[in-house]
């Protein structure tokens, strides 16, 4: 007979004693269980004790998380969070440097646990740490040179504990003094400082900027781009990542009227060139976090174009009129009359009208000799192309929290959008000629150009010249071939017998896709926990049991290499308890995070499992492919249809393959639309063999 569901078998450790095997009744108060454990070892004052996980997390067991305890879990009896916090609060103020160092090391580790963090914060622990940073810096600098190298570690552990405590969101960032900000900024401004101190200082500055408007202003006064640049020129990619993250935060939170000024400063300091040399073209792989920060910088830079993108032509603006006049002069200068011509004003106006019409304002140079019906309207095409390129680069949209899609070629030129446009307008003109297009074909040409640009961008060219070269290989003829190849599955085999065959084998293919999705869920996926400070990534893993009955999940210290065993994932959710799967804006975690509502990419990767009355398991997939795998798999578990784009593509591909295999013997044979007629009955049935 299986044990009751509320009974959990665990092992409990206590220093100097043999582990105790016992059964925990989850219906009992936690205090009663701790008293029972203490009585077993004859320990008085059970209220001063608590249970915690014996793994590397050391997280405390509370009434809120006790349901996460699984059979076979190893726990440890230890001091209660309140006792531990009180003792550490005293120990970090010790006059002994060795004792102080050991206490700060323990504090940095324990602060990851929200239960301990709350107790330590209740003792005004954050203020104590900030005072230590503010007052202890000069002493640290002097003593480090004279007697003890441990002072660098002390400051590092102090800052680490501060970062971990603040990461729980218990204390507002608005509470910190200018003196503390100046100290943190001074660590970043020093050329010779411990890497760990620099790393944590940059992380603190980024969080200050992102979480408080007032702190943004104070940090912006203390930190200049010139002081951050040297940290990009080193060889430590983690420091480079933190540095770009601070620059991005300052850029993102700057008032609209300050952003262009900041962009000008970045240009003066040659930030783009430094990043290209020391990051993008450095002889090492770019990790995901660095790729994300480069993507954010790319988006923020292109977003400076939003005002220009939204500005309409003003006929009364003389500067804009002069630009168009100059364009006409460049295009048709050879045909124009000399300035001192005695031609009438009417004749000159007529000539200008003809030129502007030829330019396409209702291509240049090479269009001058074309017939009118084949002229590419330069004005209209430039406007539409600019709009299209802004859509491709998502000008005006907030950076995604999860995207790593930066393009190296945009870091090779100070006016990268303008250079990008110049290449693409030449492409448009070339494609117009190849299609022998007329004005009626304008939209078709733009669709082809967009496809050419998108396909070239997916190859991630390292320079604008390489991008141009990729486009040369994507002529209109080549695009037609690619389209033909991709359409083959849809256009081939449209006769009725083939359609009937498709209908017959489709359920088999869908079952095959379903099994693949479930197998992928059994393998599991690592998901990133999103928070305001991405520098210290936190992960969790979820996977389906082999019998498809239970989802196992749990937190991870770092991204795993390969699959994570079921027994290492502490939490589980029976599939039978799942009420529904929701996606996008319907997800609870998307409704909670207002800032993310504007973020289309995050919305497209979000899904949630709803169970019990008000419980949910919230996901943000690492990419679109994993999103499709999980939403399909979960819907399959619930007996619902798999509706993702991935399923449609897989179905089309597998159906096409299966039909081609079945028709191999019919190659070069015409398949009739109607079945052959049924032959007449034979005159007798003497040829029938009687089995009886």
XYZ file of C-alpha atoms in Angstrom:
692
model
C 0.000 0.000 0.000
C 1.518 3.368 -0.999
C 2.319 5.853 1.806
C -0.103 8.751 2.384
C 0.434 11.701 0.057
C 1.154 14.022 3.002
C 4.019 11.893 4.358
C 7.514 12.653 3.025
C 10.576 10.543 3.863
C 13.725 12.615 4.388
C 17.176 12.501 5.950
C 18.164 15.252 8.408
C 21.772 16.143 9.223
C 23.248 17.741 12.343
C 26.997 18.402 12.768
C 28.700 15.654 14.772
C 25.730 13.281 14.642
C 24.547 10.507 12.362
C 21.865 11.638 9.891
C 18.354 10.991 11.131
C 15.877 9.252 8.808
C 12.318 10.324 9.493
C 8.901 10.824 8.007
C 7.547 14.357 7.828
C 3.803 14.838 8.064
C 3.079 17.874 5.871
C -0.155 18.476 7.784
C 1.791 19.214 10.974
C 3.027 22.745 11.698
C 6.668 23.189 10.767
C 7.500 24.279 14.322
C 6.215 20.941 15.666
C 8.416 19.026 13.195
C 11.492 21.083 14.184
C 10.722 20.420 17.884
C 10.512 16.694 17.170
C 13.911 16.791 15.441
C 15.498 18.814 18.263
C 14.081 16.477 20.916
C 15.634 13.534 19.092
C 19.070 15.098 19.560
C 18.241 16.556 22.997
C 18.590 20.125 21.770
C 16.753 22.754 23.854
C 15.083 25.912 22.568
C 13.733 24.472 19.336
C 12.435 27.923 18.331
C 16.052 28.921 17.626
C 16.382 26.219 14.961
C 15.193 25.733 11.405
C 15.502 23.260 8.551
C 17.277 24.034 5.310
C 18.215 22.138 2.151
C 21.584 20.440 2.478
C 22.449 21.086 -1.177
C 24.443 24.043 -2.492
C 21.437 26.375 -2.275
C 21.140 26.120 1.556
C 17.639 27.600 1.246
C 15.494 27.554 4.393
C 12.326 25.473 4.655
C 9.293 27.663 5.397
C 5.558 27.148 5.588
C 5.365 28.647 2.090
C 7.859 26.330 0.389
C 7.592 23.164 2.510
C 5.501 21.473 -0.190
C 8.630 21.442 -2.344
C 10.190 18.785 -0.075
C 10.293 15.459 -1.946
C 10.935 11.905 -0.870
C 14.653 11.300 -0.399
C 15.490 14.971 0.200
C 18.435 15.635 2.509
C 17.785 18.450 4.985
C 19.964 20.083 7.608
C 19.035 21.297 11.086
C 20.528 24.737 11.532
C 20.071 28.069 13.275
C 16.844 29.867 12.472
C 16.992 32.672 9.888
C 16.427 35.261 12.621
C 19.242 33.822 14.778
C 21.588 33.528 11.821
C 20.834 37.080 10.683
C 21.369 38.464 14.216
C 24.695 36.673 14.656
C 25.988 37.639 11.207
C 24.908 41.234 11.847
C 27.184 41.207 14.913
C 30.024 39.216 13.327
C 30.471 41.559 10.360
C 31.114 44.367 12.859
C 33.879 42.403 14.580
C 37.213 44.122 15.227
C 39.002 40.978 14.029
C 39.671 41.234 10.307
C 39.686 37.445 9.888
C 36.345 37.074 11.681
C 34.889 39.961 9.692
C 36.040 38.420 6.415
C 34.543 35.008 7.276
C 31.242 36.630 8.314
C 30.981 38.636 5.087
C 31.712 35.500 3.064
C 28.849 33.674 4.847
C 26.579 36.692 4.388
C 27.239 36.798 0.629
C 26.227 33.130 0.372
C 23.167 33.238 2.655
C 21.759 36.436 1.136
C 20.603 34.464 -1.918
C 17.839 32.990 0.294
C 14.861 35.352 0.498
C 13.923 34.043 3.978
C 17.313 34.954 5.441
C 17.429 38.161 3.390
C 14.154 39.369 4.919
C 15.453 38.801 8.465
C 18.772 40.520 7.786
C 17.049 43.469 6.122
C 14.721 43.756 9.142
C 17.848 44.377 11.243
C 18.634 47.351 8.996
C 21.346 45.235 7.420
C 21.333 47.122 4.114
C 22.185 50.362 5.908
C 25.003 48.625 7.763
C 26.523 47.384 4.502
C 26.258 50.792 2.825
C 27.912 52.437 5.851
C 30.741 49.898 5.681
C 31.245 50.731 2.006
C 31.113 54.489 2.594
C 33.385 54.613 5.644
C 35.683 51.686 5.079
C 37.094 52.543 1.668
C 40.010 54.731 2.743
C 40.970 52.274 5.445
C 40.744 49.451 2.935
C 43.062 51.233 0.512
C 45.714 51.976 3.135
C 45.699 48.624 4.928
C 45.627 46.651 1.709
C 48.983 48.131 0.759
C 50.481 47.815 4.246
C 49.385 44.563 5.834
C 46.529 42.444 4.503
C 45.423 41.503 1.013
C 42.133 40.220 2.479
C 40.622 43.726 2.410
C 39.938 43.346 -1.301
C 37.977 40.158 -0.563
C 36.114 41.921 2.248
C 34.885 44.663 -0.043
C 34.031 42.118 -2.728
C 31.925 40.022 -0.305
C 30.262 43.180 1.041
C 29.207 44.269 -2.440
C 28.124 40.719 -3.345
C 25.893 40.522 -0.264
C 24.446 43.941 -1.083
C 23.638 42.895 -4.670
C 22.001 39.629 -3.535
C 19.904 41.348 -0.857
C 18.708 44.047 -3.256
C 17.872 41.482 -5.909
C 14.920 40.212 -3.825
C 13.069 43.494 -4.386
C 12.361 43.983 -0.669
C 14.074 47.391 -0.384
C 13.551 50.311 -2.761
C 16.564 51.587 -4.676
C 15.444 55.172 -4.026
C 16.738 55.057 -0.441
C 20.473 55.336 -1.130
C 22.578 58.394 -0.444
C 24.748 60.369 -2.819
C 27.768 59.389 -0.702
C 27.139 55.687 -1.364
C 26.687 56.293 -5.110
C 29.943 58.274 -5.164
C 31.787 55.384 -3.496
C 30.454 52.799 -5.948
C 31.250 55.110 -8.858
C 34.774 55.624 -7.509
C 35.440 51.877 -7.766
C 34.470 51.994 -11.437
C 36.558 55.090 -12.080
C 39.744 53.610 -10.629
C 42.078 52.039 -13.164
C 43.569 49.540 -10.683
C 40.800 47.727 -8.813
C 39.963 44.079 -8.144
C 37.979 42.496 -10.967
C 35.315 41.193 -8.572
C 34.830 44.658 -7.012
C 34.615 46.290 -10.449
C 32.126 43.678 -11.634
C 29.775 44.136 -8.671
C 30.086 47.918 -8.765
C 29.034 47.976 -12.417
C 26.089 45.674 -11.603
C 24.986 48.010 -8.764
C 25.196 51.095 -10.988
C 23.156 49.402 -13.720
C 20.435 48.401 -11.237
C 20.355 51.909 -9.772
C 19.870 53.458 -13.204
C 17.202 50.966 -14.297
C 15.194 51.051 -11.058
C 15.137 54.719 -10.070
C 14.816 57.936 -12.049
C 16.414 59.942 -9.239
C 19.355 57.545 -9.028
C 19.786 57.714 -12.817
C 20.395 61.429 -12.532
C 22.868 60.971 -9.663
C 24.752 58.151 -11.383
C 24.889 60.120 -14.644
C 26.618 62.931 -12.739
C 29.245 60.563 -11.294
C 30.021 58.325 -14.275
C 31.146 59.506 -17.686
C 31.450 57.486 -20.853
C 35.151 58.314 -20.894
C 35.568 56.570 -17.529
C 33.763 53.441 -18.771
C 35.612 53.125 -22.102
C 38.875 51.695 -20.643
C 36.969 48.733 -19.199
C 35.974 47.772 -22.765
C 39.577 47.683 -23.897
C 40.587 44.854 -21.556
C 40.392 41.129 -22.183
C 37.758 40.179 -19.575
C 34.494 39.651 -21.489
C 32.414 39.664 -18.295
C 33.672 43.146 -17.361
C 33.054 44.275 -20.951
C 29.481 42.939 -20.711
C 28.795 44.753 -17.435
C 30.271 47.955 -18.890
C 28.077 47.896 -22.002
C 25.106 47.095 -19.738
C 25.735 50.305 -17.749
C 26.047 52.329 -20.979
C 22.793 50.791 -22.236
C 21.024 51.588 -18.961
C 22.169 55.228 -19.077
C 21.094 55.399 -22.737
C 17.701 53.796 -22.063
C 16.797 56.008 -19.095
C 18.110 59.272 -20.525
C 15.397 61.886 -21.249
C 14.491 62.206 -24.920
C 16.319 65.511 -25.266
C 19.503 63.978 -23.799
C 19.726 60.819 -25.894
C 21.070 62.440 -29.032
C 23.610 64.334 -26.944
C 24.705 61.062 -25.343
C 24.931 59.424 -28.779
C 27.222 62.238 -29.893
C 29.446 61.624 -26.860
C 29.568 57.903 -27.675
C 30.621 58.814 -31.209
C 33.317 61.183 -29.959
C 34.704 58.505 -27.654
C 34.707 56.049 -30.607
C 32.636 53.534 -28.646
C 31.553 51.735 -31.814
C 35.117 51.312 -33.023
C 36.302 50.092 -29.599
C 33.485 47.532 -29.375
C 34.227 46.344 -32.915
C 37.938 45.900 -32.172
C 37.922 44.591 -28.597
C 34.626 42.684 -28.462
C 33.193 41.678 -31.839
C 36.502 40.961 -33.568
C 38.338 39.712 -30.481
C 39.671 36.173 -30.805
C 36.982 34.580 -28.629
C 33.353 33.540 -28.874
C 30.702 36.064 -27.855
C 28.553 34.637 -25.062
C 24.771 35.055 -24.879
C 24.798 37.901 -22.363
C 27.295 39.923 -24.400
C 25.249 39.263 -27.545
C 22.170 40.546 -25.716
C 23.892 43.747 -24.607
C 25.190 44.390 -28.141
C 21.660 43.839 -29.442
C 20.273 46.337 -26.897
C 22.899 48.929 -27.881
C 22.054 48.349 -31.551
C 18.323 48.864 -30.889
C 18.857 51.984 -28.765
C 21.128 53.478 -31.424
C 18.611 52.887 -34.216
C 15.821 54.243 -32.000
C 17.473 57.663 -32.292
C 16.038 57.660 -35.825
C 12.446 57.418 -34.580
C 11.791 61.176 -34.634
C 13.079 61.435 -38.210
C 11.045 58.371 -39.150
C 7.847 59.980 -37.827
C 8.506 63.438 -39.354
C 6.494 64.277 -42.460
C 7.733 66.490 -45.262
C 6.961 70.141 -44.561
C 6.579 72.114 -47.820
C 7.178 75.317 -45.851
C 10.549 74.128 -44.512
C 13.169 75.790 -46.689
C 15.912 73.384 -45.546
C 13.905 70.359 -46.734
C 13.104 72.084 -50.014
C 16.797 72.856 -50.533
C 17.675 69.171 -50.069
C 15.190 68.111 -52.753
C 16.386 70.894 -55.048
C 19.974 69.660 -54.595
C 18.844 66.122 -55.439
C 17.303 67.397 -58.680
C 20.483 69.287 -59.513
C 22.690 66.207 -58.964
C 20.407 64.010 -61.032
C 19.916 66.310 -64.003
C 22.785 68.797 -63.867
C 24.046 67.802 -67.311
C 20.649 68.590 -68.843
C 20.075 71.814 -66.919
C 20.547 75.233 -68.395
C 23.486 77.333 -67.147
C 22.704 79.703 -64.309
C 23.243 82.683 -66.577
C 20.854 81.356 -69.191
C 18.501 83.881 -70.683
C 15.674 81.266 -70.816
C 12.304 82.370 -69.559
C 11.131 81.589 -66.031
C 8.183 79.637 -67.454
C 10.520 77.373 -69.406
C 12.652 76.776 -66.309
C 9.580 75.888 -64.213
C 8.460 73.458 -66.884
C 11.881 71.822 -66.872
C 11.859 71.515 -63.055
C 8.397 69.967 -63.113
C 9.592 67.367 -65.628
C 12.648 66.583 -63.486
C 10.703 66.155 -60.257
C 8.233 63.882 -62.013
C 11.112 61.830 -63.343
C 12.478 61.605 -59.786
C 9.207 60.046 -58.732
C 7.747 62.730 -56.453
C 3.664 62.402 -57.089
C 16.077 56.693 -60.722
C 18.245 58.975 -60.654
C 20.953 59.134 -63.398
C 20.386 55.768 -65.051
C 16.640 56.320 -65.120
C 17.065 59.382 -67.283
C 17.088 57.370 -70.508
C 14.347 54.918 -69.611
C 10.872 54.920 -71.016
C 8.409 56.566 -68.637
C 6.469 53.381 -67.883
C 9.630 51.574 -66.717
C 11.045 54.350 -64.555
C 11.612 53.472 -60.891
C 10.014 56.322 -58.888
C 12.961 57.386 -56.769
C 11.037 59.548 -54.306
C 8.298 57.046 -53.578
C 10.671 54.065 -53.459
C 13.040 55.892 -51.074
C 10.200 56.667 -48.689
C 8.794 53.130 -48.785
C 12.251 51.554 -48.498
C 13.076 53.698 -45.454
C 9.808 52.616 -43.858
C 10.545 48.971 -44.643
C 14.093 49.101 -43.233
C 12.771 50.743 -40.057
C 10.289 47.870 -39.692
C 13.017 45.269 -40.209
C 15.249 46.937 -37.592
C 12.225 47.642 -35.324
C 13.037 51.317 -34.956
C 11.039 52.788 -32.068
C 10.402 49.483 -30.258
C 11.770 48.683 -26.809
C 14.617 46.155 -26.702
C 13.530 42.592 -25.990
C 14.521 41.046 -22.643
C 15.548 37.800 -24.336
C 16.813 38.678 -27.813
C 20.502 38.231 -28.750
C 20.084 39.154 -32.419
C 22.757 41.792 -33.006
C 24.324 42.381 -36.433
C 28.116 42.885 -36.495
C 27.933 44.903 -39.723
C 26.085 47.760 -37.963
C 29.136 48.270 -35.727
C 31.455 48.824 -38.694
C 30.250 52.324 -39.618
C 29.242 55.476 -37.736
C 26.322 56.126 -40.109
C 25.325 52.483 -40.476
C 21.631 53.071 -41.247
C 22.447 55.519 -44.020
C 25.002 53.094 -45.486
C 22.458 50.285 -45.131
C 19.906 52.406 -47.011
C 22.369 53.234 -49.810
C 23.057 49.548 -50.431
C 19.353 48.688 -50.330
C 18.251 51.506 -52.674
C 20.770 50.257 -55.240
C 19.349 46.772 -54.721
C 15.817 48.096 -55.276
C 16.842 49.761 -58.517
C 18.599 46.589 -59.685
C 15.609 44.401 -58.793
C 13.269 46.834 -60.557
C 15.273 46.387 -63.750
C 15.458 42.585 -63.376
C 11.682 42.402 -62.936
C 11.140 44.812 -65.863
C 8.682 46.484 -63.538
C 6.250 49.318 -64.163
C 4.612 51.588 -61.604
C 1.799 49.049 -61.199
C 4.366 46.506 -59.969
C 5.680 48.724 -57.169
C 4.364 46.628 -54.264
C 5.615 43.389 -55.851
C 9.099 44.851 -56.215
C 9.092 45.983 -52.573
C 8.108 42.492 -51.436
C 11.007 40.961 -53.369
C 13.451 43.553 -51.990
C 12.292 42.853 -48.433
C 12.840 39.144 -48.961
C 16.306 39.797 -50.388
C 17.286 41.989 -47.425
C 15.867 39.591 -44.818
C 17.591 36.578 -46.331
C 20.910 38.433 -46.481
C 20.584 39.574 -42.852
C 19.989 36.039 -41.581
C 23.507 35.108 -42.686
C 24.874 37.684 -40.173
C 27.401 39.351 -42.523
C 30.398 40.758 -40.658
C 30.573 43.968 -42.727
C 28.450 46.104 -45.026
C 30.575 44.978 -47.980
C 29.831 41.372 -47.124
C 26.128 42.226 -46.866
C 26.317 43.802 -50.337
C 28.022 40.671 -51.638
C 25.269 38.480 -50.180
C 22.679 40.587 -51.984
C 24.520 40.090 -55.274
C 23.839 36.362 -54.910
C 20.155 36.981 -54.199
C 19.042 38.308 -57.566
C 15.397 38.283 -58.582
C 16.034 35.066 -60.536
C 17.507 33.421 -57.435
C 14.567 34.561 -55.304
C 12.206 32.987 -57.840
C 14.131 29.712 -57.578
C 13.989 29.787 -53.777
C 10.280 30.563 -53.830
C 9.691 27.801 -56.340
C 11.513 25.339 -54.139
C 9.640 26.426 -51.009
C 6.276 26.398 -52.770
C 6.793 22.954 -54.227
C 5.061 21.260 -51.315
C 2.031 23.502 -51.686
C 1.813 23.526 -55.468
C 2.709 19.925 -56.303
C 0.323 17.017 -56.156
C -2.949 18.937 -56.256
C -4.912 16.222 -58.047
C -7.841 14.654 -56.176
C -6.210 11.227 -55.617
C -3.143 12.877 -54.088
C -5.295 15.095 -51.879
C -7.197 12.003 -50.711
C -3.890 10.285 -49.979
C -2.767 13.335 -47.971
C -5.985 13.244 -45.985
C -5.502 9.561 -45.263
C -1.906 9.752 -44.025
C -2.196 13.109 -42.208
C -3.357 11.551 -38.868
C -0.281 9.284 -38.893
C 2.009 12.266 -39.455
C 0.313 14.307 -36.717
C 0.758 11.397 -34.302
C 4.446 11.251 -35.230
C 4.808 15.007 -34.576
C 2.957 14.627 -31.274
C 5.354 11.889 -30.138
C 8.337 14.042 -31.109
C 6.980 16.957 -29.076
C 6.381 14.760 -26.031
C 9.856 13.229 -26.356
C 11.329 16.747 -26.339
C 9.351 17.578 -23.190
C 10.764 14.423 -21.605
C 14.273 15.693 -22.419
C 13.357 19.013 -20.799
C 14.434 22.621 -21.319
C 16.369 25.201 -19.314
C 14.457 28.461 -18.889
C 15.920 31.813 -17.824
C 14.392 33.655 -14.893
C 13.835 37.242 -15.964
C 14.541 40.013 -13.489
C 15.531 43.657 -13.549
C 19.207 42.753 -13.296
C 20.276 40.217 -15.902
C 23.944 40.096 -14.949
C 23.628 37.157 -12.580
C 21.520 34.803 -14.620
C 19.199 32.506 -12.745
C 17.793 29.428 -14.391
C 15.187 26.781 -13.838
C 14.575 23.498 -15.604
C 11.358 21.718 -16.502
C 10.870 18.271 -17.991
C 8.118 15.695 -18.417
C 8.338 12.270 -16.804
C 8.805 9.335 -19.241
C 5.280 8.098 -18.481
C 3.898 11.559 -19.401
C 2.148 11.834 -16.030
C 4.164 14.477 -14.179
C 6.087 17.697 -14.917
C 9.277 17.932 -12.831
C 10.870 21.360 -12.349
C 13.311 23.201 -10.109
C 15.843 26.017 -9.848
C 19.418 25.708 -11.138
C 22.569 27.583 -10.207
C 23.746 27.733 -13.820
C 22.717 26.679 -17.308
C 23.128 22.874 -17.481
C 25.183 20.889 -19.948
C 22.798 18.196 -21.200
C 19.702 16.813 -19.504
C 18.927 17.330 -15.815
C 17.833 14.156 -13.946
C 14.293 14.041 -12.569
C 15.484 13.375 -9.032
C 17.446 16.640 -8.958
C 14.296 18.690 -9.688
C 12.515 19.221 -6.376
C 9.064 20.292 -7.615
C 6.464 18.379 -9.565
C 3.083 19.051 -11.110
C 0.788 16.150 -12.113
C -0.439 16.570 -15.678
C -3.927 15.626 -14.470
C -3.998 18.818 -12.364
C -3.406 21.118 -15.354
C -6.513 23.176 -16.086
C -5.323 25.147 -19.112
C -2.354 26.490 -21.062
C -2.416 30.209 -21.930
C -0.039 32.260 -24.046
C 1.042 35.863 -24.668
C -1.031 38.612 -23.060
C -3.222 36.053 -21.265
C -0.255 34.903 -19.133
C -0.351 36.064 -15.486
C 3.327 37.093 -15.529
C 2.726 39.280 -18.592
C -0.171 41.044 -16.872
C 1.970 41.663 -13.793
C 4.987 43.122 -15.621
C 3.655 46.311 -17.157
C 6.974 47.212 -18.770
C 7.027 43.949 -20.639
C 3.592 44.517 -22.135
C 5.153 46.757 -24.746
C 7.742 44.114 -25.530
C 6.429 42.099 -28.448
C 9.270 39.568 -28.430
C 8.715 38.609 -24.781
C 4.958 38.327 -25.335
C 5.574 35.983 -28.257
C 7.681 33.678 -26.048
C 5.482 33.677 -22.918
C 3.180 30.844 -21.869
C 1.713 29.662 -18.558
C 0.273 26.470 -17.107
C -2.784 27.092 -14.919
C -3.601 24.544 -12.214
C -5.595 24.259 -8.971
C -7.546 27.411 -8.150
C -5.111 30.312 -8.502
C -1.791 28.588 -9.141
C 0.308 28.883 -12.274
C 3.680 27.901 -13.679
C 5.045 30.743 -15.805
C 7.478 30.317 -18.694
C 9.396 32.526 -21.105
C 10.875 30.279 -23.779
C 14.515 30.802 -24.813
C 13.457 31.106 -28.463
C 10.495 30.655 -30.823
C 11.381 27.026 -31.583
C 11.257 26.006 -27.887
C 8.038 28.009 -27.474
C 6.399 25.969 -30.237
C 7.756 22.677 -28.845
C 6.361 23.342 -25.359
C 2.987 24.801 -26.327
C 2.451 21.945 -28.796
C 3.546 19.326 -26.252
C 1.368 20.720 -23.466
C -1.656 20.942 -25.769
C -1.010 17.347 -26.863
C -0.949 16.255 -23.195
C -4.319 17.952 -22.700
C -5.769 16.300 -25.803
C -5.930 19.552 -27.763
C -4.742 20.387 -31.272
C -1.153 21.471 -31.876
C -1.530 24.868 -33.539
C 1.999 26.269 -33.790
C 3.752 27.394 -36.964
C 6.356 24.704 -36.305
C 3.702 21.983 -36.431
C 2.324 23.331 -39.701
C 5.806 23.393 -41.239
C 6.643 19.908 -39.941
C 3.337 18.576 -41.207
C 3.917 20.046 -44.679
C 7.458 18.676 -44.835
C 6.629 15.174 -43.599
C 3.497 14.917 -45.748
C 5.481 15.899 -48.819
C 8.216 13.373 -48.046
C 5.760 10.562 -47.391
C 3.792 11.234 -50.575
C 6.962 11.369 -52.676
C 8.102 8.054 -51.231
C 4.758 6.424 -51.984
C 4.770 7.779 -55.531
C 8.320 6.694 -56.427
C 7.023 3.788 -58.511
C 4.733 6.152 -60.423
C 7.480 8.508 -61.574
C 6.777 9.984 -65.036
C 3.318 8.386 -65.041
C 0.367 10.734 -65.425
C -1.975 10.436 -62.458
C -5.579 10.816 -63.628
C -7.963 13.125 -61.824
C -10.717 10.480 -61.854
C -10.351 6.796 -60.879
C -10.425 4.239 -63.722
C -13.877 2.755 -64.575
C -14.942 -0.467 -62.856
C -14.727 -3.382 -65.364
C -17.803 -5.395 -66.359
C -18.620 -8.507 -64.388
C -17.240 -11.763 -65.891
C -19.616 -14.125 -67.685
C -18.994 -16.786 -65.019
C -17.105 -17.285 -61.774
C -15.603 -20.716 -62.488
C -12.146 -19.373 -61.778
C -13.003 -18.664 -58.129
C -11.287 -21.037 -55.733
C -13.548 -22.479 -53.083
C -11.661 -22.450 -49.807
C -14.174 -24.872 -48.262
